[in-house]
XYZ file of C-alpha atoms in Angstrom:
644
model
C 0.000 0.000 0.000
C 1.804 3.046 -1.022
C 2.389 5.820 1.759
C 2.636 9.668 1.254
C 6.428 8.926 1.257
C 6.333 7.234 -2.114
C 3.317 9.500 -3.255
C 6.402 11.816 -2.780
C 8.443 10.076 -4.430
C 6.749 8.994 -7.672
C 6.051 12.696 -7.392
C 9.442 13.902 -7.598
C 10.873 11.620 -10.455
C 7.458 12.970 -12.305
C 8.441 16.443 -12.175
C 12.160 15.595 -12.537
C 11.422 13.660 -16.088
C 9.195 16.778 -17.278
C 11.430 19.144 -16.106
C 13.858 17.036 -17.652
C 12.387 17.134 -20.701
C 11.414 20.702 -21.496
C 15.083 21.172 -20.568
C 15.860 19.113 -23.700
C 13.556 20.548 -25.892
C 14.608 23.954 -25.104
C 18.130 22.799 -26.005
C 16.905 20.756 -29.052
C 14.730 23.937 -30.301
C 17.623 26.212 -30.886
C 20.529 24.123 -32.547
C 20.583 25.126 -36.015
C 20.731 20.832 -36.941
C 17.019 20.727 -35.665
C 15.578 23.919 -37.128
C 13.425 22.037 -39.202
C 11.801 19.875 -37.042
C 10.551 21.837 -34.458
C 9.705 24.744 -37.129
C 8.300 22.782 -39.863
C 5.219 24.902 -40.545
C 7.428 27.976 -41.453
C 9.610 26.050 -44.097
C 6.508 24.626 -45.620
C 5.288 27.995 -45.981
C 9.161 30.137 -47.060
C 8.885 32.305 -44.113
C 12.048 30.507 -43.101
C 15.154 29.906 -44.133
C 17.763 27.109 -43.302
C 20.586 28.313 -40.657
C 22.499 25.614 -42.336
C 23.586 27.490 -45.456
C 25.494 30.319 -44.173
C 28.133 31.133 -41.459
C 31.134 29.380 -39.493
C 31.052 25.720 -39.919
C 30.331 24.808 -36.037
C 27.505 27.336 -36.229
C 25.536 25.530 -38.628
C 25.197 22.999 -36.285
C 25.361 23.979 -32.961
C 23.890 27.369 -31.276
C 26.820 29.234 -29.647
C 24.834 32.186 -28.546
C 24.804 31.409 -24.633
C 22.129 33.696 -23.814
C 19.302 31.851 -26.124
C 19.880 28.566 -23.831
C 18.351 31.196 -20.817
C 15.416 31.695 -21.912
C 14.876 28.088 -22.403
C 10.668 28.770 -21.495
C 10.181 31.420 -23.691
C 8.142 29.243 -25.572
C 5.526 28.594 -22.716
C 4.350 32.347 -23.093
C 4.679 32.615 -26.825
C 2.147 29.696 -26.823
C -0.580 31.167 -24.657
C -0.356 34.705 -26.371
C -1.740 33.662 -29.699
C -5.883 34.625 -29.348
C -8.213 31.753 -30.142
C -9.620 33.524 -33.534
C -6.100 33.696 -34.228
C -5.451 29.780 -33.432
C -8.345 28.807 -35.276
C -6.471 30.778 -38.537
C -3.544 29.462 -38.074
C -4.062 26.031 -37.085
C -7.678 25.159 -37.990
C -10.762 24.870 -36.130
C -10.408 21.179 -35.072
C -7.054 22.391 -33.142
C -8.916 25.249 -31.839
C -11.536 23.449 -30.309
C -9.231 19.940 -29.644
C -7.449 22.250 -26.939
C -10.625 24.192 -25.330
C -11.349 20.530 -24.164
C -8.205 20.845 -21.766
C -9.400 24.361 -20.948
C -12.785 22.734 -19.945
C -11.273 20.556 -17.748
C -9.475 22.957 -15.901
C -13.333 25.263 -15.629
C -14.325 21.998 -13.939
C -12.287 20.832 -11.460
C -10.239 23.984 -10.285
C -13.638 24.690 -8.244
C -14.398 21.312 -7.727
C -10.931 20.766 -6.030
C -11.715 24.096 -4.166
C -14.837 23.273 -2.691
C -13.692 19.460 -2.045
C -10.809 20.737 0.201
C -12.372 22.814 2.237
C -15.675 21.048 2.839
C -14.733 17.233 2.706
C -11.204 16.236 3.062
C -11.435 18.530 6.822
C -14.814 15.632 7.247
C -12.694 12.703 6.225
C -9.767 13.642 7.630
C -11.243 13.725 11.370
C -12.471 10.244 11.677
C -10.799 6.996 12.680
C -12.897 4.298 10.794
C -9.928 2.907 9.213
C -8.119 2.562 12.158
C -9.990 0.635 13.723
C -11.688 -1.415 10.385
C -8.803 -4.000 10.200
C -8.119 -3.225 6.594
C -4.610 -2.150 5.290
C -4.374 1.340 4.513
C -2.449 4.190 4.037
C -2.213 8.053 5.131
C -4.093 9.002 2.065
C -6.934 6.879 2.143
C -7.547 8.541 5.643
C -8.683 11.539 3.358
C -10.809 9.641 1.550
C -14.678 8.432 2.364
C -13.477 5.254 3.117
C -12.687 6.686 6.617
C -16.019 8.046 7.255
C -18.116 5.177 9.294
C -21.363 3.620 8.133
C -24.335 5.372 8.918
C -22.533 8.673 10.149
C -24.522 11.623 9.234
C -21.595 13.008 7.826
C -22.220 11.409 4.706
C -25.287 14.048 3.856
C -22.277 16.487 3.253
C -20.834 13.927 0.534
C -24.348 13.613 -0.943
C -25.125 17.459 -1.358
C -20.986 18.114 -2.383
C -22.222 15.132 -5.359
C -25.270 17.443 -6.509
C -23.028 20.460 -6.386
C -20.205 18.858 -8.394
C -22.852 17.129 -11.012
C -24.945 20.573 -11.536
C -21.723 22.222 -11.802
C -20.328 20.511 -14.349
C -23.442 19.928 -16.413
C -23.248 23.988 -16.650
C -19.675 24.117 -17.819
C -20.316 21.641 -20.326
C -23.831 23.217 -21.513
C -21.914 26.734 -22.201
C -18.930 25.169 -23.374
C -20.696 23.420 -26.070
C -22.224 26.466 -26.762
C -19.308 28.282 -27.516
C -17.978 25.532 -29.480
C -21.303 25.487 -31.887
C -21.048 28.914 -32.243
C -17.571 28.959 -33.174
C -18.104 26.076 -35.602
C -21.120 28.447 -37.378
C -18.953 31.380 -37.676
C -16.155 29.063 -39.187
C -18.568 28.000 -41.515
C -20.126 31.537 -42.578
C -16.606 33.013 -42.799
C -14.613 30.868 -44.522
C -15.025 30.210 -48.623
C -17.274 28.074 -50.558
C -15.420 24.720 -50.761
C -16.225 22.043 -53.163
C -16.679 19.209 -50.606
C -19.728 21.548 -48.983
C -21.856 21.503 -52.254
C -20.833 17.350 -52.506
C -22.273 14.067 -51.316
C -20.024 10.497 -51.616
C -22.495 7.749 -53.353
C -21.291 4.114 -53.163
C -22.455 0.672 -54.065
C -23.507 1.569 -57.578
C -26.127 -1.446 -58.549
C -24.640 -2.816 -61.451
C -26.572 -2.481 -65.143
C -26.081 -4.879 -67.681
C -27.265 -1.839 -70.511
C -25.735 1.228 -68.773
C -22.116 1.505 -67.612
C -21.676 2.960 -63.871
C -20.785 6.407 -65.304
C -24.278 6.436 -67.321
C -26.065 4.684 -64.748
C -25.048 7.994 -61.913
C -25.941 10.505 -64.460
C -29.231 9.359 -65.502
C -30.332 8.283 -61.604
C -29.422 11.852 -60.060
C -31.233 13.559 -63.019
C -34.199 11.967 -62.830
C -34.070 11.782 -58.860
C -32.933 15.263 -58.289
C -33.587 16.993 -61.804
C -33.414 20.537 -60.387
C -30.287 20.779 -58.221
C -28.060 17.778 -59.430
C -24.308 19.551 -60.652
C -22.156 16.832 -61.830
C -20.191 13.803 -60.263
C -16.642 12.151 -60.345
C -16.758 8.835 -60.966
C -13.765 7.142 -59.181
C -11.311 5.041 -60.579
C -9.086 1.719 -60.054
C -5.834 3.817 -60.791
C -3.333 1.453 -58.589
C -1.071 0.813 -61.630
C -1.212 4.754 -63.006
C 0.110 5.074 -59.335
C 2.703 3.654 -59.183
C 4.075 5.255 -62.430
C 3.497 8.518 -60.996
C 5.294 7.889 -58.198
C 7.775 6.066 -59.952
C 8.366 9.210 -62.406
C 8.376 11.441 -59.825
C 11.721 9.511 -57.726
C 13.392 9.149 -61.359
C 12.298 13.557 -61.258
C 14.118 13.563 -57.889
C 17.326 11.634 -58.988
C 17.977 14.088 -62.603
C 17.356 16.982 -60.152
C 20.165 15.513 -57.936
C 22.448 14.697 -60.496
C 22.077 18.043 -62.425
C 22.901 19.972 -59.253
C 25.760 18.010 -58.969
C 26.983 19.038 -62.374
C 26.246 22.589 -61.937
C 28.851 22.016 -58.663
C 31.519 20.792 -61.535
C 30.917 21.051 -64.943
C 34.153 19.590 -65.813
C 33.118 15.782 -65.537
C 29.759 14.501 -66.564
C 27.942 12.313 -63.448
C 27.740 8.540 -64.238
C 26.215 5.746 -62.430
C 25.756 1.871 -62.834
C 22.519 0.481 -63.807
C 22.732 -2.535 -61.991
C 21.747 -4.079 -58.704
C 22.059 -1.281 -55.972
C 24.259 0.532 -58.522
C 27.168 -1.798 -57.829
C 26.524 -3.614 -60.917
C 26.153 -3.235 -64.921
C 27.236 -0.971 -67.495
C 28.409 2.768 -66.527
C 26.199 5.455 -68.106
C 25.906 9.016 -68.300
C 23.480 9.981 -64.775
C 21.513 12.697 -66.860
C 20.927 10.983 -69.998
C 19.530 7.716 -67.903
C 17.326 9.525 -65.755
C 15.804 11.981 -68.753
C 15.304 8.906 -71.353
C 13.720 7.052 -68.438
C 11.125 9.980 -67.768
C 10.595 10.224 -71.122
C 9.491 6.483 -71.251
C 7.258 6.864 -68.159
C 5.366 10.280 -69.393
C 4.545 7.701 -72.667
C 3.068 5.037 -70.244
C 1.422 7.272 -68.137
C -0.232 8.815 -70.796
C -1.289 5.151 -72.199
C -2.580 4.253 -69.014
C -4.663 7.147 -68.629
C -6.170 6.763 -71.611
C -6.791 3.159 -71.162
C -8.761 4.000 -68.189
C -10.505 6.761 -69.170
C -11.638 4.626 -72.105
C -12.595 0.941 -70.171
C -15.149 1.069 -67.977
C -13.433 -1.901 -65.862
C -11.649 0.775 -64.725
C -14.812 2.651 -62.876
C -15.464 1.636 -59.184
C -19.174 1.288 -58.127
C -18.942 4.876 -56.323
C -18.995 8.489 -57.450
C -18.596 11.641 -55.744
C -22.118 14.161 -56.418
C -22.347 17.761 -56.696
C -25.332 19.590 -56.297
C -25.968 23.417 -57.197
C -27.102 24.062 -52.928
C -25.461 22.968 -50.040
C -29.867 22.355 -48.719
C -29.783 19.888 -51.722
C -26.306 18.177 -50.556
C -27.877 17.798 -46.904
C -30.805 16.451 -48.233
C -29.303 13.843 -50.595
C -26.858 13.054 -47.956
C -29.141 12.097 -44.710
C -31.755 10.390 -47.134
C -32.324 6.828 -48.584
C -32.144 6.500 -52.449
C -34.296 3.896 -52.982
C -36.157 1.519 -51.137
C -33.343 -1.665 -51.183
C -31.070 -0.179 -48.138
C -27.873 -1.522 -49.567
C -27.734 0.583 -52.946
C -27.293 3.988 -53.512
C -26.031 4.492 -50.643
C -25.280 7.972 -49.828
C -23.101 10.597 -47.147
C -21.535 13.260 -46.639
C -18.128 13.518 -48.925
C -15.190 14.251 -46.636
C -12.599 17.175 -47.692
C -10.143 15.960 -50.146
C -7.654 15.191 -47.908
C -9.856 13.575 -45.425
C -10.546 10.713 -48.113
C -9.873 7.192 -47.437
C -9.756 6.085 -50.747
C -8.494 2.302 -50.080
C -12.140 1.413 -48.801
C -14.691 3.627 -50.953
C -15.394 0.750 -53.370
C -16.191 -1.900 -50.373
C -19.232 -3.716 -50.955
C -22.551 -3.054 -48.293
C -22.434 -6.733 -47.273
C -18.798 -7.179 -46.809
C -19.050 -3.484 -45.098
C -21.365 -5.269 -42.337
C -19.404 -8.564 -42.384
C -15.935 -6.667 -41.462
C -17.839 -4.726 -38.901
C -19.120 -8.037 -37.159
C -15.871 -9.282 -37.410
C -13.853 -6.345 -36.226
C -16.447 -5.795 -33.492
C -16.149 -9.299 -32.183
C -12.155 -8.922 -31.962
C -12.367 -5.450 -30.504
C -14.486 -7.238 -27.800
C -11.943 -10.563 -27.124
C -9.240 -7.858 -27.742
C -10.680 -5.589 -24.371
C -11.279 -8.587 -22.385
C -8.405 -11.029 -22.831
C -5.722 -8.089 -22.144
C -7.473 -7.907 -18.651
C -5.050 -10.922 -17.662
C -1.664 -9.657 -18.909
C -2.427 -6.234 -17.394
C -3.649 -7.996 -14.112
C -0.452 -10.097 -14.403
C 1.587 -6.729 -14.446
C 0.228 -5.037 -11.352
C 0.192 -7.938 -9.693
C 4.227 -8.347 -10.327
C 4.580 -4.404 -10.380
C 4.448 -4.601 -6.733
C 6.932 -5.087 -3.471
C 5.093 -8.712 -2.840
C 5.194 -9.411 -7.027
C 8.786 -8.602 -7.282
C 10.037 -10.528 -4.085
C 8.353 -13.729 -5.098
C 9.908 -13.384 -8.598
C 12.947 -12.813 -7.624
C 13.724 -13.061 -4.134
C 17.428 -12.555 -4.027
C 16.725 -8.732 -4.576
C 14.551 -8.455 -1.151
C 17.526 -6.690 0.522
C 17.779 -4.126 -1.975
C 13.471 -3.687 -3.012
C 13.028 -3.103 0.884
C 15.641 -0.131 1.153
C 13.536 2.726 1.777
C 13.555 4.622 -1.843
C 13.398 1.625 -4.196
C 10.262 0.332 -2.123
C 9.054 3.850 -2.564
C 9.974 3.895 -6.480
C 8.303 0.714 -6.884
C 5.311 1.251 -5.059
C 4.700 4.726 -6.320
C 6.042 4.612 -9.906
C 6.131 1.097 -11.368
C 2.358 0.503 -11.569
C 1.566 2.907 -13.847
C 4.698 3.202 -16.043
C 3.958 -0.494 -16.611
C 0.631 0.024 -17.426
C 1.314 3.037 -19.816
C 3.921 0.586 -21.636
C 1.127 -1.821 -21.933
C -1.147 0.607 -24.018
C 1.645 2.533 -26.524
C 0.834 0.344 -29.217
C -2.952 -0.082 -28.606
C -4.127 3.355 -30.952
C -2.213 1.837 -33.770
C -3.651 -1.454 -33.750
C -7.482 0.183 -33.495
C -6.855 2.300 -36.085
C -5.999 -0.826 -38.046
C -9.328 -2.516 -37.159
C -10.943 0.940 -38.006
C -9.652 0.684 -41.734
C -11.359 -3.127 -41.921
C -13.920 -2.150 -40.929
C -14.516 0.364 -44.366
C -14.765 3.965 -42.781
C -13.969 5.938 -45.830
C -13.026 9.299 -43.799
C -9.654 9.509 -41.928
C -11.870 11.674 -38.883
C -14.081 8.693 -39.502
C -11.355 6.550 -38.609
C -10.346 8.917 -35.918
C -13.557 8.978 -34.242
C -13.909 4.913 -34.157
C -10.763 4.673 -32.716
C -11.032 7.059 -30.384
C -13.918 5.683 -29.101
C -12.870 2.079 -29.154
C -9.785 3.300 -26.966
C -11.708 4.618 -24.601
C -14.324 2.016 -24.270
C -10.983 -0.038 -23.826
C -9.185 2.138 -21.215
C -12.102 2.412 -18.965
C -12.910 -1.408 -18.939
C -9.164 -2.284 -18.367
C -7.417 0.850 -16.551
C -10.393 2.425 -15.033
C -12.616 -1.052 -14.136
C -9.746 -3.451 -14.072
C -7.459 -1.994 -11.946
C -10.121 -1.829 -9.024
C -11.432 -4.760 -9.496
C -7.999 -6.819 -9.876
C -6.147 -4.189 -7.288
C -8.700 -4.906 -4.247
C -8.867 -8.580 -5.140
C -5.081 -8.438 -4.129
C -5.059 -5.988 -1.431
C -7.551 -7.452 0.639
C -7.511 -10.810 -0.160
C -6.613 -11.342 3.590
C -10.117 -10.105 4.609
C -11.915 -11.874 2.354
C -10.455 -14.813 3.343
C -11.443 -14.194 7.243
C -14.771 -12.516 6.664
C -18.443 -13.577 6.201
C -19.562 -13.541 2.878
C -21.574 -11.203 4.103
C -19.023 -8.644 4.963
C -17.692 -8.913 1.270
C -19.469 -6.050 -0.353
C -18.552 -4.092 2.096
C -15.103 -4.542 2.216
C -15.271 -3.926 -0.982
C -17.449 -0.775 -0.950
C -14.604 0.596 1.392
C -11.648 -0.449 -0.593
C -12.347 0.760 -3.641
C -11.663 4.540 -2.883
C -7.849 2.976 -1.799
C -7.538 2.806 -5.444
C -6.979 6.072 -5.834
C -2.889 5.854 -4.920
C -2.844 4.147 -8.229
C -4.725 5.977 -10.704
C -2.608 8.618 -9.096
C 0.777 7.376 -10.211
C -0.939 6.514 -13.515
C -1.475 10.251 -13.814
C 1.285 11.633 -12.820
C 3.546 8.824 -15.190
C 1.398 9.158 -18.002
C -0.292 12.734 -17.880
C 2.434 14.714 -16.212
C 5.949 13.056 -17.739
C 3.911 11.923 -20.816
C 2.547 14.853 -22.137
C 5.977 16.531 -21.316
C 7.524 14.399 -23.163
C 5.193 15.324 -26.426
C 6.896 18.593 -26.540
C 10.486 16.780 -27.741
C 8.615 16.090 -31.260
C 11.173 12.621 -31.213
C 9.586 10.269 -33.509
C 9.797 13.278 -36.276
C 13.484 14.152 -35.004
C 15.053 10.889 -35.121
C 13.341 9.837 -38.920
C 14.351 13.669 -40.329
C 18.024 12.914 -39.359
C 17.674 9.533 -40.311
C 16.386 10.390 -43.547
C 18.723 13.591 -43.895
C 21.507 11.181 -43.325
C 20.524 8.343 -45.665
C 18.111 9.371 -47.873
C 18.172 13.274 -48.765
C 19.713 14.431 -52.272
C 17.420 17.470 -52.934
C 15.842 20.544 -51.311
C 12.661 18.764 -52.226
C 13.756 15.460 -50.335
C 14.460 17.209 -47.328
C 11.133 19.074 -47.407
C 9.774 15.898 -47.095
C 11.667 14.613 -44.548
C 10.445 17.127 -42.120
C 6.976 15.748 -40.333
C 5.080 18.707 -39.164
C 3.085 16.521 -37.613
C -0.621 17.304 -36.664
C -2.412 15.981 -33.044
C -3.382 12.572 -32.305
C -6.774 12.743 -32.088
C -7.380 8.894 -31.895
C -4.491 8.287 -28.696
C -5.247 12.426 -27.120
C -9.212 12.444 -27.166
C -9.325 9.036 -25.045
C -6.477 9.572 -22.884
C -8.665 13.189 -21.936
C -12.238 11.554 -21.292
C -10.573 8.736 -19.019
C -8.981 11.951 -17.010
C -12.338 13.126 -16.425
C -13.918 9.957 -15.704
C -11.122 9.572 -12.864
C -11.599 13.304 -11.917
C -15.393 12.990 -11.723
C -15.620 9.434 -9.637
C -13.072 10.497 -7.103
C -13.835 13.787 -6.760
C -16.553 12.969 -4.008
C -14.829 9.913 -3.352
C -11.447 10.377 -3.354
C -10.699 14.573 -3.399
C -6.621 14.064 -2.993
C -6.648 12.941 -6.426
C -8.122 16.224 -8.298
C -4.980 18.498 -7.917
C -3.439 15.342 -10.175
C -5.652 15.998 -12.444
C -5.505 19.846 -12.587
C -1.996 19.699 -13.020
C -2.864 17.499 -16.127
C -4.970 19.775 -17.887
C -2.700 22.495 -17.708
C 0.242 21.092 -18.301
C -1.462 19.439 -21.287
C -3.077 22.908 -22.498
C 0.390 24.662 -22.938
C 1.932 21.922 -24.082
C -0.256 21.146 -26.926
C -1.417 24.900 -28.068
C 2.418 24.948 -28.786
C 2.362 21.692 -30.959
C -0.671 22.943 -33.117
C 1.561 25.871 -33.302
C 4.093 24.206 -35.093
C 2.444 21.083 -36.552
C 0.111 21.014 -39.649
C -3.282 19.401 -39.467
C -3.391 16.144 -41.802
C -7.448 17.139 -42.745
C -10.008 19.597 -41.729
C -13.619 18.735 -40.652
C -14.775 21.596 -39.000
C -14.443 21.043 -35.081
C -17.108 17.727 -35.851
C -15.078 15.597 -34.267
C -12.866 17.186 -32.077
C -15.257 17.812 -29.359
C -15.276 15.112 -26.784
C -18.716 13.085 -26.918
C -17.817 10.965 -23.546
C -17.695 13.767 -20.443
C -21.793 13.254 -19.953
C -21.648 9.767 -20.018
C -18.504 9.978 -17.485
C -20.825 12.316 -15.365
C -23.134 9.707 -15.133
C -21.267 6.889 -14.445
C -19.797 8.911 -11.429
C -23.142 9.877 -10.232
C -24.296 5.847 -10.207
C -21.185 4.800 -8.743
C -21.209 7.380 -5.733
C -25.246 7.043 -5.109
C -25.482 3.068 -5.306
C -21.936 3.731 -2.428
C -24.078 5.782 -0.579
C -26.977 3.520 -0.278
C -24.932 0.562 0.811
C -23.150 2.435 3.325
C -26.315 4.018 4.932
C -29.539 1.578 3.767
């Protein structure tokens, strides 16, 4: 049971890594070698230029102006200057409104914690339930409601602080969403007419033994919608004219390479070998190669376009609509066709960039097949990892670690490494546990056919959350008092059980406390160090990089994670609403979060450029209500068992 010495603890290593961290970014930031990573934006749009190119040799790579490395937070203020209608400019609504989420939290529980302190941790605090209950404990839970005795009146103070807390944040979230919808309206009004607005995605085309599927569009949107129907893009099966673009534009790459490298010395021609790896064959002159080689692939490109402009093998059973009023897109879009549900089926066409194009030709019955099948793994997927993460906390603890290896019980029971690994292991265990988990439901997102990336966003957001609070949130009580009190259980009534458990639940709490601090304190620190993008620019810099236009894209501006961020948020204010009644030592945890998290991430949209717009639809979190009311069962069915 971990103390308010290792609370301590695992607080100080926290801090330490962040503070760690921000120290290496603000070193990272300046040298002139990393300019392009943490700056990306302003290269993609020439408002900066490379320190590499000019100056004294060392200077080009590292920053010798002492005085920049004290001001290593000068970044913090720069962030929180820009204005929101400014944000929303430069980084797009979904950014805009993706961080007024963190600023929601922090409306919520900065009066919460407030009113929690004063009122019901002094109640808690001076009672001795738990001292006389038997059960193992620690300092903390005596701040809890575990220490408040059944029946005591004193519970009517948790009961009204529960109304206060739920009204309270039902407001927030009633004007906040208000603000949101009216910033999404003026977005809307302000902006120009884009084609997407006016345009509706159709998809499973019936096929037509006398009309072709560019015919068959045509003539069923003029006769269905004779007065507003605009036009349509049929879409194509263009894998192969692909890959010849892309192939054209590396051989592009390599004659711009080799030309700039005879501009350098135009006393000897470039020459290469043309075989394996360029170790083997017959020399040849670099610039001739490459331009006869172009040459040959603008010929097949422009067979292969005209081979599937001309076969209608080519055209997919789905077309993109335009209609002459963005009323007649709406309508078109939330209607059925026809009366057979499975043709014609129609939607909303996502901005250009938002398109999924790998699964807009799926077919409606394998569409429903791959959902069954992707929901039924998603479900043995959330489930089965209950034993490998019950397995880990069980091990990531004093007792765990002992029985594994028991030669190291002199050094685990020294007073700091007990503290480190009560107070620290648990949830950086945990936290390693779920790093790949976005990836792989994103991956079941795609099988499944969305055809939008926010589509594919939003599924996986919500699939990783549905996971986290089944597995973090549920299986971590349920698995951690199993353990902890499996000494009382054994020399109770059956009886007593419920009880025991109804008062060792809020001990919890120490946990999901290190789990904050590991994975919403050091972890969202460590977003600012951008080190995915750093390591593959230099690795691609390094290797790969022959051309300005290769190292262009080498940088990664990068754009926010809405799939792994949005979850990670809602299971913060799940936490923060349960325990806040419960548990009120755990809310300045998850203040810290929120604004730590807010600075940190209004400078990443800063910096980073946003993969596809949507508007602020999806940004918006769509899981704080049902949070709120999971807190307000779980505290009211507490009450009644402690007081009925």
């Amino acid at each position: 049971m971990a103390t308010l010495y290792d609370m301590a603890v695992a607080a100080a290593i926290n801090i330490f890594t962040a503070f760690a961290f921000f120290i290496a970014f603000a070193i990272l930031r300046i040298q002139p070698c990393n300019d392009r990573v943490y700056f990306p934006k302003w290269y993609l749009r020439g408002l900066r230029n490379s320190p590499l190119s000019s100056g004294v040799f060392v200077k080009r790579f590292v920053n010798l102006d002492f005085k920049s490395y004290l001001r290593f937070l000068n970044w913090m203020p720069a962030a929180l200057q820009m204005p929101e209608p400014e944000l929303v400019d430069h980084a797009g609504l979904d950014s805009a409104v993706y961080l007024r989420i963190y600023w929601t939290g922090l409306k919520i529980f900065v009066p919460i914690a407030l009113l929690a302190f004063s009122i019901m941790v002094p109640v808690n605090w001076t009672n001795g339930t738990l001292e006389h209950s038997g059960l193992t404990y620690s300092s903390i839970d005596k701040l809890s409601i575990s220490n408040v005795p059944t029946g005591s009146p004193r519970f009517w103070t948790h009961l009204v602080m529960a109304y206060v807390f739920s009204f309270w944040t039902c407001y927030v979230l009633k004007r906040e969403y208000k603000i949101v919808a009216t910033m999404r309206l003026h977005f809307l009004a302000s902006e120009r007419r884009r084609p997407d607005q006016f345009t509706v995605i159709v998809r499973n085309v019936p096929s037509d033994p006398d009309e072709s599927v560019l015919e068959l569009v045509e003539h069923f949107f003029l006769v269905n919608h004779p007065n507003h129907f605009l036009g349509f893009q049929a879409v194509y099966d263009a894998n192969k004219l692909s890959k010849l673009v892309d192939e054209k534009k590396k051989m592009h790459n390599w004659l711009d390479y080799y030309q700039l490298k005879y501009v350098r010395d135009p006393s000897k021609r470039p020459t290469l070998k043309t075989g394996f790896l360029g170790l083997l064959g017959n020399r040849v002159d670099a610039i001739d190669f490459y331009t006869s080689n172009i040459e040959r692939l603008a010929k097949e490109i422009s067979v292969e376009r005209e081979v599937i402009a001309n076969d209608t093998k080519y055209v997919m059973p789905a077309a993109f609509v335009s209609f002459k009023t963005r009323w007649a897109a709406a309508v078109c879009a939330q209607t059925q066709q026809t009366r057979n549900p499975t043709i014609w089926l129609t939607e909303w066409a996502p901005e250009p960039r938002d398109v999924y194009w790998e699964n807009l030709a799926i077919p409606y019955v394998a569409l429903a097949v791959r959902k069954l099948i992707s929901g039924v793994a998603f479900f043995f997927l959330t489930f089965f990892f209950m034993i490998p993460i019950a397995l880990v906390q069980s091990l990531a603890n004093i007792e765990g670690i002992e029985r594994a290896v028991p030669f190291l019980k002199p050094l685990i029971e020294t007073r700091f490494i007990k503290s480190f690994i009560q107070g620290f292991l648990p949830g950086i265990a945990l936290k390693i546990f779920l790093i790949f988990l976005p990836s792989i439901l994103m991956l079941m997102s795609k099988f499944e056919g969305f055809i939008s990336q926010s589509a594919l966003e939003r599924r996986s957001a919500t699939r990783f959350y549905i996971f986290q609070f089944v597995n973090v949130f549920l299986g971590s009580i349920i698995t951690g008092t199993a353990f902890q009190q499996l000494n009382s259980f054994v020399h109770q009534s059956a009886n007593d059980i419920p009880k025991i458990i109804g008062t060792s639940i809020p001990m919890k709490a120490t946990f999901f406390i290190t789990y904050i601090m590991v994975d919403g304190w050091a972890g969202v620190a460590g977003e600012i160090l951008r080190l995915k993008p750093m390591i593959i620019y230099h690795l691609k810099n390094f290797f790969t990089v022959k051309t300005e236009k290769d190292r262009e894209e080498a940088m990664d501006p990068g754009s926010i994670s809405f799939n792994a961020g949005e979850p990670q948020i809602q299971l913060y204010f799940l936490l923060g609403l349960v325990y806040a009644v419960v548990t009120p030592i755990l809310l300045p945890f998850i203040i810290v979060f929120f604004g730590l998290a807010y600075v940190v991430f209004r400078h990443q949209v800063k910096v980073g450029v946003p993969s596809h717009l949507c508007g602020g639809i999806s940004s918006y979190p769509n899981h704080i209500f049902p949070a709120q009311l999971f807190y307000s069962i779980a505290f009211f069915s507490w009450w009644l068992e402690r007081n009925l």
